[in-house]
Amino acid sequence: MNISKDVLDEKNIDKLKKLNNEYVMRIVEKYVNLCRPSKVTVITDSEDDIDYVRKLAVKNGEEVSLATEGHTVHFDGYYDQGRDPANTRILLPKEKKISRYINTIDRERGLEEILALLDGAMKGKELLVCFFCLGPNNSRFSIPALQLTDSAYVAHSEMLLYRQGFEDFKKLNGSDKFFYFVHSAGELDEKNNSKNIDERRIYIDLERERVLTVNNQYGGNSIGLKKLALRLAINKANNEDWLCEHMFIMGARPEGKHRVTYFTGAFPSACGKTSTAMVPGQSIIGDDIAYLRVGEDGMAYAANVEKGIFGIIHEVNADDDPLIYMALTTPGEAIISNVLVADGMPYWSEMGKEIPASGTNYSGEWNPGKKGPDGKEIAPAHKNARYTIGIRELDNADPKLDDPEGVPVSGMIYGGRDSDTSPPVLESLSWPHGVFIGAALESETTTATIGAEGVRKHDPMANLDFLVIPLGTYIRNHLKFGDTLDKTPNIFATNYFLKENGKFLTDKLDKKVWLMWMEGRVHNEYGAIETPIGFIPMYEDLKKLFKEIFNKEYEKDDYEKHFSIRISKLLERLDRIEKIYNEETDVPEIFHEHLEQQRKRLLEAKEEHKKDVISPFDFE
Ligand code: SPV
Ligand code: MN
């Protein structure tokens, strides 16, 4: 290999040679010579190598140890607190069609630009060459992934979030069937943050199944295996007839029933996704990305691409999220980012503890009232501050977390954030109607991406930011996937954010009741009321569930408020959705049929009941 021994020594070359893979060699050679790190370290699956990365992150100042054993804090730069869709672009070969929701750049021009930015980007730094497996080891679901990064924080995060894959690379037998990611945080400032944020670029090359990303540290931009691999995998799934979804996977375990029913769920960022995957008493497989394939028994099977959680810490507290709160406050391995730190303790909003009046956060030394360089008042912790933990650390880790077969999926949930339109839970009338519901998913925006908050955004299957294939094609793939199944999962929609006079109508913990209703529906244990938008629960069933689960009286009045069919609001939503899909090409006809039927049903109900807001009891 044409790399100086001072940079890549014998010991590290020997590790690479064990893989017997010329593609890996070529990639390492190419990017070492381009990025010019002063040192290259190859990380295998050994505990020594893993520990090396853990310690390096602290030694080089990217992470600082906290008072709780095994916990560290990492700060991203002031302007690097969320995903950056504006600078995330697909390198587009001429003639290729793609979703119009994702930015593109001519492939040659983009490559030229990003290779120039990577030129010398690792000067004086150590490059880590890491091997992971997207999905369980030894599984038909999984994809090997090579990560080159000059950030020990990124490598450390990936060790918590993904399975080690050095051994999987050996099994490749020299093939190039793997994804690869090159990341450089670029030049760093005195706080160890990426300095050249204006030159932050995340360029995705579907042709070569690689992503090049530079001048950033925030996980959603830097961690190759997370949202960068998601985009590559959506493309791969499209070519190979499986589904790659922005979905959690969890097992619902109703008390006393001795069974587990697996659900997947797609929710746009900050719509209750992690907390649904973590409903107390249930078990979790993953909270972010799922690969779905048809099983031999004709059911849909899902495997978690990850083995950890990169979750939002805002509002995590002992009452609402007991297991996560426990993981964040007791010894174990955790990286906590962009919170306030005082005396080695992390603080964030609504954690149930008083926040000290001084400390360090992502803006440096912090005091209440401090303003950022943009004149905005800085909260103690950023709203998109996160924690990174392994799922095995949690008491509710599902035993099938690493099962190479994945788990059979009985239900799929689409969850949006809307204050005035959808009921807390409903079930689709059929698989295609469910696909329609997923395709019509909307959410009021939050802080997980850089940009305005509180704007209603269309986010089909919560996957729009990552859709590298045309939307119509993506919807078609879902319909097709259903056609290949002998038994399709029941599809549900949730909305935990209904409001009246500015106040939430449902309690955060109520999602357990909605989940148990969905679980019971899968097993035909509850009836339902057919409404123009789908099946909704019957009052008596919810009343019983609220009593059993929370020993709470569920009043008729609450039920009516929760489950009324709000005709005008629903029609307005249909108009918005129709407008969007009318501008798409390749949308399957059946999608438009469902839209039209839904509109017709809403108008008929309005006519029949002579009301704009119709009580669920009127449909019984
Ligand atoms: C999300 O925003 O959907 C996340 C966090 O899961 S990020 O890694 O930033 O994508
Ligand atoms: Mn996500």
Tab-separated table of N, CA and C in Angstrom, residues 207-343:
chain	number	residue	atom	x	y	z
A	207	GLU	N	-24.280	5.456	-6.574
A	207	GLU	CA	-23.599	4.584	-7.556
A	207	GLU	C	-22.556	3.713	-6.877
A	208	ARG	N	-21.817	4.306	-5.952
A	208	ARG	CA	-20.732	3.583	-5.287
A	208	ARG	C	-21.094	3.173	-3.858
A	209	GLU	N	-22.342	3.376	-3.471
A	209	GLU	CA	-22.816	3.050	-2.122
A	209	GLU	C	-21.875	3.588	-1.048
A	210	ARG	N	-21.633	4.895	-1.131
A	210	ARG	CA	-20.751	5.541	-0.161
A	210	ARG	C	-21.292	6.931	0.151
A	211	VAL	N	-20.891	7.445	1.312
A	211	VAL	CA	-21.240	8.816	1.677
A	211	VAL	C	-19.980	9.524	2.148
A	212	LEU	N	-19.774	10.730	1.660
A	212	LEU	CA	-18.639	11.542	2.069
A	212	LEU	C	-19.201	12.737	2.826
A	213	THR	N	-18.708	12.978	4.034
A	213	THR	CA	-19.284	14.055	4.847
A	213	THR	C	-18.175	14.811	5.571
A	214	VAL	N	-18.266	16.118	5.577
A	214	VAL	CA	-17.143	16.917	6.079
A	214	VAL	C	-17.631	18.179	6.794
A	215	ASN	N	-16.816	18.634	7.742
A	215	ASN	CA	-17.081	19.870	8.499
A	215	ASN	C	-18.340	19.777	9.356
A	216	ASN	N	-18.522	18.670	10.014
A	216	ASN	CA	-19.649	18.534	10.931
A	216	ASN	C	-19.345	17.486	11.979
A	217	GLN	N	-20.136	17.552	13.075
A	217	GLN	CA	-19.993	16.568	14.153
A	217	GLN	C	-21.333	16.010	14.619
A	218	TYR	N	-22.418	16.814	14.499
A	218	TYR	CA	-23.713	16.324	14.985
A	218	TYR	C	-24.013	14.945	14.365
A	219	GLY	N	-24.427	13.999	15.191
A	219	GLY	CA	-24.602	12.610	14.784
A	219	GLY	C	-25.391	12.390	13.499
A	220	GLY	N	-26.478	13.132	13.326
A	220	GLY	CA	-27.318	12.942	12.142
A	220	GLY	C	-26.598	13.299	10.856
A	221	ASN	N	-25.515	14.071	10.974
A	221	ASN	CA	-24.714	14.438	9.796
A	221	ASN	C	-23.437	13.610	9.689
A	222	SER	N	-22.928	13.183	10.843
A	222	SER	CA	-21.582	12.598	10.863
A	222	SER	C	-21.564	11.079	10.956
A	223	ILE	N	-22.515	10.513	11.683
A	223	ILE	CA	-22.501	9.066	11.921
A	223	ILE	C	-22.938	8.364	10.639
A	224	GLY	N	-21.977	7.786	9.947
A	224	GLY	CA	-22.268	7.221	8.634
A	224	GLY	C	-23.384	6.206	8.652
A	225	LEU	N	-23.361	5.341	9.686
A	225	LEU	CA	-24.296	4.222	9.654
A	225	LEU	C	-25.737	4.623	9.946
A	226	LYS	N	-25.943	5.859	10.421
A	226	LYS	CA	-27.302	6.241	10.783
A	226	LYS	C	-28.059	6.769	9.559
A	227	LYS	N	-28.251	8.062	9.456
A	227	LYS	CA	-29.108	8.561	8.403
A	227	LYS	C	-28.420	8.575	7.033
A	228	LEU	N	-27.102	8.442	7.023
A	228	LEU	CA	-26.412	8.427	5.735
A	228	LEU	C	-26.588	7.043	5.102
A	229	ALA	N	-26.418	6.012	5.923
A	229	ALA	CA	-26.652	4.647	5.439
A	229	ALA	C	-28.128	4.426	5.119
A	230	LEU	N	-28.995	5.105	5.852
A	230	LEU	CA	-30.431	4.939	5.581
A	230	LEU	C	-30.735	5.296	4.123
A	231	ARG	N	-30.093	6.363	3.655
A	231	ARG	CA	-30.351	6.772	2.272
A	231	ARG	C	-29.814	5.742	1.292
A	232	LEU	N	-28.633	5.214	1.562
A	232	LEU	CA	-28.093	4.177	0.665
A	232	LEU	C	-28.989	2.941	0.699
A	233	ALA	N	-29.467	2.607	1.898
A	233	ALA	CA	-30.256	1.372	2.038
A	233	ALA	C	-31.637	1.507	1.389
A	234	ILE	N	-32.194	2.708	1.384
A	234	ILE	CA	-33.490	2.897	0.715
A	234	ILE	C	-33.321	2.603	-0.781
A	235	ASN	N	-32.217	3.032	-1.321
A	235	ASN	CA	-31.940	2.774	-2.732
A	235	ASN	C	-31.732	1.279	-2.988
A	236	LYS	N	-30.980	0.657	-2.099
A	236	LYS	CA	-30.706	-0.780	-2.236
A	236	LYS	C	-31.999	-1.589	-2.095
A	237	ALA	N	-32.808	-1.208	-1.113
A	237	ALA	CA	-34.080	-1.915	-0.898
A	237	ALA	C	-34.969	-1.791	-2.134
A	238	ASN	N	-34.954	-0.635	-2.741
A	238	ASN	CA	-35.757	-0.404	-3.945
A	238	ASN	C	-35.306	-1.337	-5.079
A	239	ASN	N	-34.010	-1.561	-5.170
A	239	ASN	CA	-33.490	-2.447	-6.223
A	239	ASN	C	-33.722	-3.915	-5.919
A	240	GLU	N	-33.891	-4.230	-4.629
A	240	GLU	CA	-33.930	-5.645	-4.240
A	240	GLU	C	-35.281	-6.094	-3.682
A	241	ASP	N	-36.292	-5.222	-3.739
A	241	ASP	CA	-37.634	-5.605	-3.283
A	241	ASP	C	-37.761	-5.936	-1.803
A	242	TRP	N	-37.169	-5.135	-0.976
A	242	TRP	CA	-37.504	-5.166	0.448
A	242	TRP	C	-37.749	-3.724	0.870
A	243	LEU	N	-38.039	-3.500	2.136
A	243	LEU	CA	-38.326	-2.127	2.564
A	243	LEU	C	-37.306	-1.671	3.601
A	244	CYS	N	-36.876	-0.449	3.458
A	244	CYS	CA	-35.977	0.150	4.437
A	244	CYS	C	-36.722	1.321	5.052
A	245	GLU	N	-37.031	1.207	6.327
A	245	GLU	CA	-37.956	2.166	6.940
A	245	GLU	C	-37.368	2.892	8.142
A	246	HIS	N	-37.844	4.129	8.319
A	246	HIS	CA	-37.458	4.939	9.474
A	246	HIS	C	-38.378	4.534	10.628
A	247	MET	N	-38.194	3.298	11.097
A	247	MET	CA	-39.156	2.719	12.036
A	247	MET	C	-38.491	2.109	13.266
A	248	PHE	N	-39.173	2.223	14.382
A	248	PHE	CA	-38.760	1.443	15.559
A	248	PHE	C	-39.282	0.024	15.426
A	249	ILE	N	-38.773	-0.868	16.265
A	249	ILE	CA	-39.345	-2.217	16.370
A	249	ILE	C	-39.514	-2.513	17.860
A	250	MET	N	-40.708	-2.902	18.261
A	250	MET	CA	-40.916	-3.218	19.672
A	250	MET	C	-41.880	-4.381	19.839
A	251	GLY	N	-41.775	-5.017	20.996
A	251	GLY	CA	-42.671	-6.125	21.298
A	251	GLY	C	-43.706	-5.660	22.311
A	252	ALA	N	-44.989	-5.798	21.978
A	252	ALA	CA	-46.042	-5.456	22.932
A	252	ALA	C	-46.366	-6.716	23.724
A	253	ARG	N	-46.389	-6.583	25.021
A	253	ARG	CA	-46.567	-7.735	25.914
A	253	ARG	C	-47.683	-7.455	26.907
A	254	PRO	N	-48.939	-7.674	26.493
A	254	PRO	CA	-50.054	-7.367	27.395
A	254	PRO	C	-49.999	-8.234	28.642
A	255	GLU	N	-50.264	-7.604	29.746
A	255	GLU	CA	-50.159	-8.300	31.021
A	255	GLU	C	-51.093	-9.501	31.083
A	256	GLY	N	-50.580	-10.607	31.596
A	256	GLY	CA	-51.405	-11.792	31.811
A	256	GLY	C	-51.744	-12.568	30.552
A	257	LYS	N	-51.276	-12.101	29.391
A	257	LYS	CA	-51.678	-12.804	28.158
A	257	LYS	C	-50.582	-13.703	27.593
A	258	HIS	N	-49.408	-13.648	28.187
A	258	HIS	CA	-48.318	-14.559	27.807
A	258	HIS	C	-48.059	-14.618	26.309
A	259	ARG	N	-47.953	-13.465	25.706
A	259	ARG	CA	-47.616	-13.450	24.288
A	259	ARG	C	-46.869	-12.149	23.980
A	260	VAL	N	-46.174	-12.165	22.853
A	260	VAL	CA	-45.537	-10.939	22.402
A	260	VAL	C	-45.984	-10.668	20.969
A	261	THR	N	-46.327	-9.425	20.705
A	261	THR	CA	-46.806	-9.028	19.386
A	261	THR	C	-45.894	-7.903	18.902
A	262	TYR	N	-45.193	-8.141	17.792
A	262	TYR	CA	-44.222	-7.140	17.366
A	262	TYR	C	-44.845	-6.059	16.480
A	263	PHE	N	-44.453	-4.840	16.783
A	263	PHE	CA	-44.886	-3.665	16.033
A	263	PHE	C	-43.669	-2.936	15.484
A	264	THR	N	-43.852	-2.329	14.319
A	264	THR	CA	-42.886	-1.327	13.879
A	264	THR	C	-43.632	-0.003	13.850
A	265	GLY	N	-42.892	1.084	13.910
A	265	GLY	CA	-43.565	2.381	13.920
A	265	GLY	C	-42.721	3.464	13.301
A	266	ALA	N	-43.344	4.229	12.422
A	266	ALA	CA	-42.655	5.354	11.780
A	266	ALA	C	-43.246	6.649	12.302
A	267	PHE	N	-42.435	7.455	12.906
A	267	PHE	CA	-42.858	8.755	13.429
A	267	PHE	C	-41.800	9.767	13.006
A	268	PRO	N	-42.197	10.915	12.475
A	268	PRO	CA	-41.190	11.963	12.239
A	268	PRO	C	-40.478	12.297	13.559
A	269	SER	N	-39.323	12.930	13.485
A	269	SER	CA	-38.553	13.227	14.702
A	269	SER	C	-39.412	13.945	15.736
A	270	ALA	N	-39.229	13.540	16.984
A	270	ALA	CA	-39.901	14.194	18.112
A	270	ALA	C	-41.426	14.108	18.069
A	271	CYS	N	-41.942	12.958	17.657
A	271	CYS	CA	-43.397	12.740	17.661
A	271	CYS	C	-43.773	11.572	18.566
A	272	GLY	N	-42.857	11.203	19.466
A	272	GLY	CA	-43.179	10.133	20.401
A	272	GLY	C	-42.709	8.764	19.944
A	273	LYS	N	-41.739	8.746	19.047
A	273	LYS	CA	-41.282	7.461	18.505
A	273	LYS	C	-40.547	6.632	19.565
A	274	THR	N	-39.517	7.231	20.152
A	274	THR	CA	-38.756	6.471	21.147
A	274	THR	C	-39.647	6.095	22.325
A	275	SER	N	-40.514	7.022	22.749
A	275	SER	CA	-41.328	6.702	23.923
A	275	SER	C	-42.377	5.633	23.615
A	276	THR	N	-42.797	5.505	22.368
A	276	THR	CA	-43.699	4.402	22.027
A	276	THR	C	-42.920	3.083	22.049
A	277	ALA	N	-41.711	3.123	21.507
A	277	ALA	CA	-40.875	1.911	21.510
A	277	ALA	C	-40.518	1.508	22.937
A	278	MET	N	-40.644	2.473	23.861
A	278	MET	CA	-40.218	2.254	25.247
A	278	MET	C	-41.383	2.229	26.226
A	279	VAL	N	-42.593	2.011	25.747
A	279	VAL	CA	-43.735	1.997	26.671
A	279	VAL	C	-43.455	0.984	27.796
A	280	PRO	N	-43.617	1.396	29.052
A	280	PRO	CA	-43.293	0.515	30.181
A	280	PRO	C	-43.991	-0.839	30.084
A	281	GLY	N	-43.241	-1.872	30.441
A	281	GLY	CA	-43.799	-3.220	30.450
A	281	GLY	C	-43.666	-3.949	29.127
A	282	GLN	N	-43.181	-3.255	28.090
A	282	GLN	CA	-43.034	-3.883	26.773
A	282	GLN	C	-41.532	-4.106	26.530
A	283	SER	N	-41.174	-4.555	25.333
A	283	SER	CA	-39.749	-4.773	25.068
A	283	SER	C	-39.345	-4.076	23.779
A	284	ILE	N	-38.091	-3.638	23.764
A	284	ILE	CA	-37.633	-2.856	22.617
A	284	ILE	C	-36.581	-3.609	21.803
A	285	ILE	N	-36.672	-3.459	20.496
A	285	ILE	CA	-35.630	-3.989	19.612
A	285	ILE	C	-34.847	-2.834	19.015
A	286	GLY	N	-35.532	-1.786	18.621
A	286	GLY	CA	-34.825	-0.631	18.074
A	286	GLY	C	-35.725	0.573	18.044
A	287	ASP	N	-35.134	1.758	17.962
A	287	ASP	CA	-35.995	2.948	18.001
A	287	ASP	C	-35.892	3.813	16.754
A	288	ASP	N	-35.156	3.365	15.717
A	288	ASP	CA	-34.985	4.312	14.617
A	288	ASP	C	-35.125	3.736	13.205
A	289	ILE	N	-34.402	2.665	12.911
A	289	ILE	CA	-34.373	2.212	11.514
A	289	ILE	C	-34.575	0.697	11.445
A	290	ALA	N	-35.485	0.283	10.563
A	290	ALA	CA	-35.769	-1.149	10.424
A	290	ALA	C	-35.649	-1.568	8.964
A	291	TYR	N	-35.118	-2.752	8.761
A	291	TYR	CA	-35.160	-3.383	7.445
A	291	TYR	C	-36.276	-4.425	7.492
A	292	LEU	N	-37.118	-4.429	6.454
A	292	LEU	CA	-38.246	-5.371	6.434
A	292	LEU	C	-38.172	-6.277	5.219
A	293	ARG	N	-38.353	-7.550	5.461
A	293	ARG	CA	-38.350	-8.520	4.367
A	293	ARG	C	-39.479	-9.517	4.567
A	294	VAL	N	-39.819	-10.196	3.483
A	294	VAL	CA	-40.859	-11.228	3.571
A	294	VAL	C	-40.224	-12.499	4.134
A	295	GLY	N	-40.875	-13.090	5.139
A	295	GLY	CA	-40.361	-14.322	5.733
A	295	GLY	C	-40.893	-15.545	5.001
A	296	GLU	N	-40.306	-16.690	5.321
A	296	GLU	CA	-40.731	-17.925	4.652
A	296	GLU	C	-42.182	-18.262	4.926
A	297	ASP	N	-42.683	-17.806	6.087
A	297	ASP	CA	-44.080	-18.085	6.430
A	297	ASP	C	-45.041	-17.057	5.840
A	298	GLY	N	-44.519	-16.161	4.981
A	298	GLY	CA	-45.396	-15.188	4.337
A	298	GLY	C	-45.723	-13.981	5.189
A	299	MET	N	-45.082	-13.882	6.356
A	299	MET	CA	-45.277	-12.681	7.189
A	299	MET	C	-44.149	-11.697	6.933
A	300	ALA	N	-44.371	-10.434	7.311
A	300	ALA	CA	-43.298	-9.443	7.222
A	300	ALA	C	-42.370	-9.642	8.416
A	301	TYR	N	-41.065	-9.606	8.169
A	301	TYR	CA	-40.082	-9.697	9.254
A	301	TYR	C	-39.265	-8.421	9.291
A	302	ALA	N	-38.945	-7.995	10.509
A	302	ALA	CA	-38.157	-6.766	10.653
A	302	ALA	C	-36.915	-7.030	11.485
A	303	ALA	N	-35.818	-6.427	11.078
A	303	ALA	CA	-34.599	-6.498	11.890
A	303	ALA	C	-34.133	-5.085	12.177
A	304	ASN	N	-33.628	-4.887	13.394
A	304	ASN	CA	-33.100	-3.571	13.725
A	304	ASN	C	-31.691	-3.428	13.188
A	305	VAL	N	-31.489	-2.354	12.453
A	305	VAL	CA	-30.195	-2.034	11.889
A	305	VAL	C	-29.217	-1.687	13.005
A	306	GLU	N	-29.781	-1.241	14.133
A	306	GLU	CA	-28.950	-0.726	15.216
A	306	GLU	C	-29.040	-1.620	16.451
A	307	LYS	N	-28.142	-1.354	17.393
A	307	LYS	CA	-28.270	-2.026	18.689
A	307	LYS	C	-28.240	-1.007	19.818
A	308	GLY	N	-28.398	0.245	19.440
A	308	GLY	CA	-28.380	1.308	20.440
A	308	GLY	C	-29.410	2.364	20.109
A	309	ILE	N	-29.467	3.376	20.950
A	309	ILE	CA	-30.429	4.470	20.768
A	309	ILE	C	-29.686	5.801	20.791
A	310	PHE	N	-29.968	6.618	19.795
A	310	PHE	CA	-29.482	7.999	19.763
A	310	PHE	C	-30.738	8.834	19.953
A	311	GLY	N	-31.090	9.034	21.211
A	311	GLY	CA	-32.430	9.566	21.485
A	311	GLY	C	-32.416	11.002	21.973
A	312	ILE	N	-33.565	11.645	21.874
A	312	ILE	CA	-33.714	13.021	22.365
A	312	ILE	C	-33.821	12.994	23.889
A	313	ILE	N	-33.020	13.829	24.529
A	313	ILE	CA	-32.978	13.815	26.002
A	313	ILE	C	-33.976	14.798	26.618
A	314	HIS	N	-34.339	15.822	25.838
A	314	HIS	CA	-35.309	16.822	26.276
A	314	HIS	C	-36.543	16.131	26.861
A	315	GLU	N	-36.931	16.521	28.064
A	315	GLU	CA	-38.131	15.992	28.734
A	315	GLU	C	-38.012	14.553	29.218
A	316	VAL	N	-36.850	13.917	29.073
A	316	VAL	CA	-36.723	12.573	29.646
A	316	VAL	C	-36.692	12.722	31.164
A	317	ASN	N	-37.616	12.055	31.842
A	317	ASN	CA	-37.626	12.136	33.308
A	317	ASN	C	-38.062	10.808	33.921
A	318	ALA	N	-37.864	10.711	35.217
A	318	ALA	CA	-38.056	9.435	35.913
A	318	ALA	C	-39.490	8.914	35.803
A	319	ASP	N	-40.470	9.815	35.698
A	319	ASP	CA	-41.861	9.356	35.647
A	319	ASP	C	-42.265	8.881	34.258
A	320	ASP	N	-41.906	9.682	33.248
A	320	ASP	CA	-42.375	9.359	31.895
A	320	ASP	C	-41.501	8.325	31.200
A	321	ASP	N	-40.217	8.335	31.476
A	321	ASP	CA	-39.277	7.428	30.775
A	321	ASP	C	-38.342	6.773	31.784
A	322	PRO	N	-38.921	5.969	32.693
A	322	PRO	CA	-38.114	5.485	33.824
A	322	PRO	C	-36.848	4.721	33.416
A	323	LEU	N	-36.946	3.894	32.373
A	323	LEU	CA	-35.782	3.057	32.038
A	323	LEU	C	-34.652	3.886	31.430
A	324	ILE	N	-35.019	4.817	30.570
A	324	ILE	CA	-33.985	5.659	29.972
A	324	ILE	C	-33.394	6.582	31.030
A	325	TYR	N	-34.255	7.106	31.870
A	325	TYR	CA	-33.761	7.984	32.933
A	325	TYR	C	-32.760	7.228	33.808
A	326	MET	N	-33.091	5.988	34.076
A	326	MET	CA	-32.198	5.140	34.881
A	326	MET	C	-30.860	4.968	34.170
A	327	ALA	N	-30.901	4.665	32.864
A	327	ALA	CA	-29.655	4.471	32.116
A	327	ALA	C	-28.823	5.756	32.111
A	328	LEU	N	-29.497	6.901	32.182
A	328	LEU	CA	-28.784	8.182	32.100
A	328	LEU	C	-28.280	8.665	33.453
A	329	THR	N	-28.642	7.946	34.500
A	329	THR	CA	-28.248	8.424	35.825
A	329	THR	C	-27.518	7.361	36.645
A	330	THR	N	-27.280	6.200	36.047
A	330	THR	CA	-26.545	5.162	36.780
A	330	THR	C	-25.373	4.673	35.917
A	331	PRO	N	-24.345	4.092	36.533
A	331	PRO	CA	-23.164	3.674	35.763
A	331	PRO	C	-23.513	2.758	34.598
A	332	GLY	N	-22.747	2.887	33.534
A	332	GLY	CA	-22.989	2.145	32.296
A	332	GLY	C	-22.340	2.962	31.208
A	333	GLU	N	-22.459	2.552	29.972
A	333	GLU	CA	-21.823	3.349	28.924
A	333	GLU	C	-22.853	4.276	28.276
A	334	ALA	N	-22.569	5.572	28.275
A	334	ALA	CA	-23.478	6.535	27.661
A	334	ALA	C	-22.711	7.765	27.199
A	335	ILE	N	-23.081	8.262	26.031
A	335	ILE	CA	-22.561	9.555	25.588
A	335	ILE	C	-23.747	10.507	25.595
A	336	ILE	N	-23.609	11.601	26.285
A	336	ILE	CA	-24.708	12.563	26.366
A	336	ILE	C	-24.228	13.818	25.645
A	337	SER	N	-25.060	14.332	24.743
A	337	SER	CA	-24.557	15.472	23.971
A	337	SER	C	-25.435	16.699	24.137
A	338	ASN	N	-24.793	17.861	24.130
A	338	ASN	CA	-25.451	19.164	24.041
A	338	ASN	C	-26.408	19.503	25.187
A	339	VAL	N	-26.076	18.955	26.362
A	339	VAL	CA	-26.825	19.298	27.575
A	339	VAL	C	-26.002	20.321	28.367
A	340	LEU	N	-26.507	20.724	29.521
A	340	LEU	CA	-25.736	21.586	30.424
A	340	LEU	C	-24.981	20.682	31.402
A	341	VAL	N	-23.712	21.005	31.644
A	341	VAL	CA	-22.947	20.209	32.604
A	341	VAL	C	-22.454	21.114	33.722
A	342	ALA	N	-22.731	20.697	34.959
A	342	ALA	CA	-22.218	21.427	36.123
A	342	ALA	C	-21.738	20.390	37.133
A	343	ASP	N	-20.540	20.555	37.612
A	343	ASP	CA	-19.930	19.604	38.556
A	343	ASP	C	-20.031	18.154	38.077
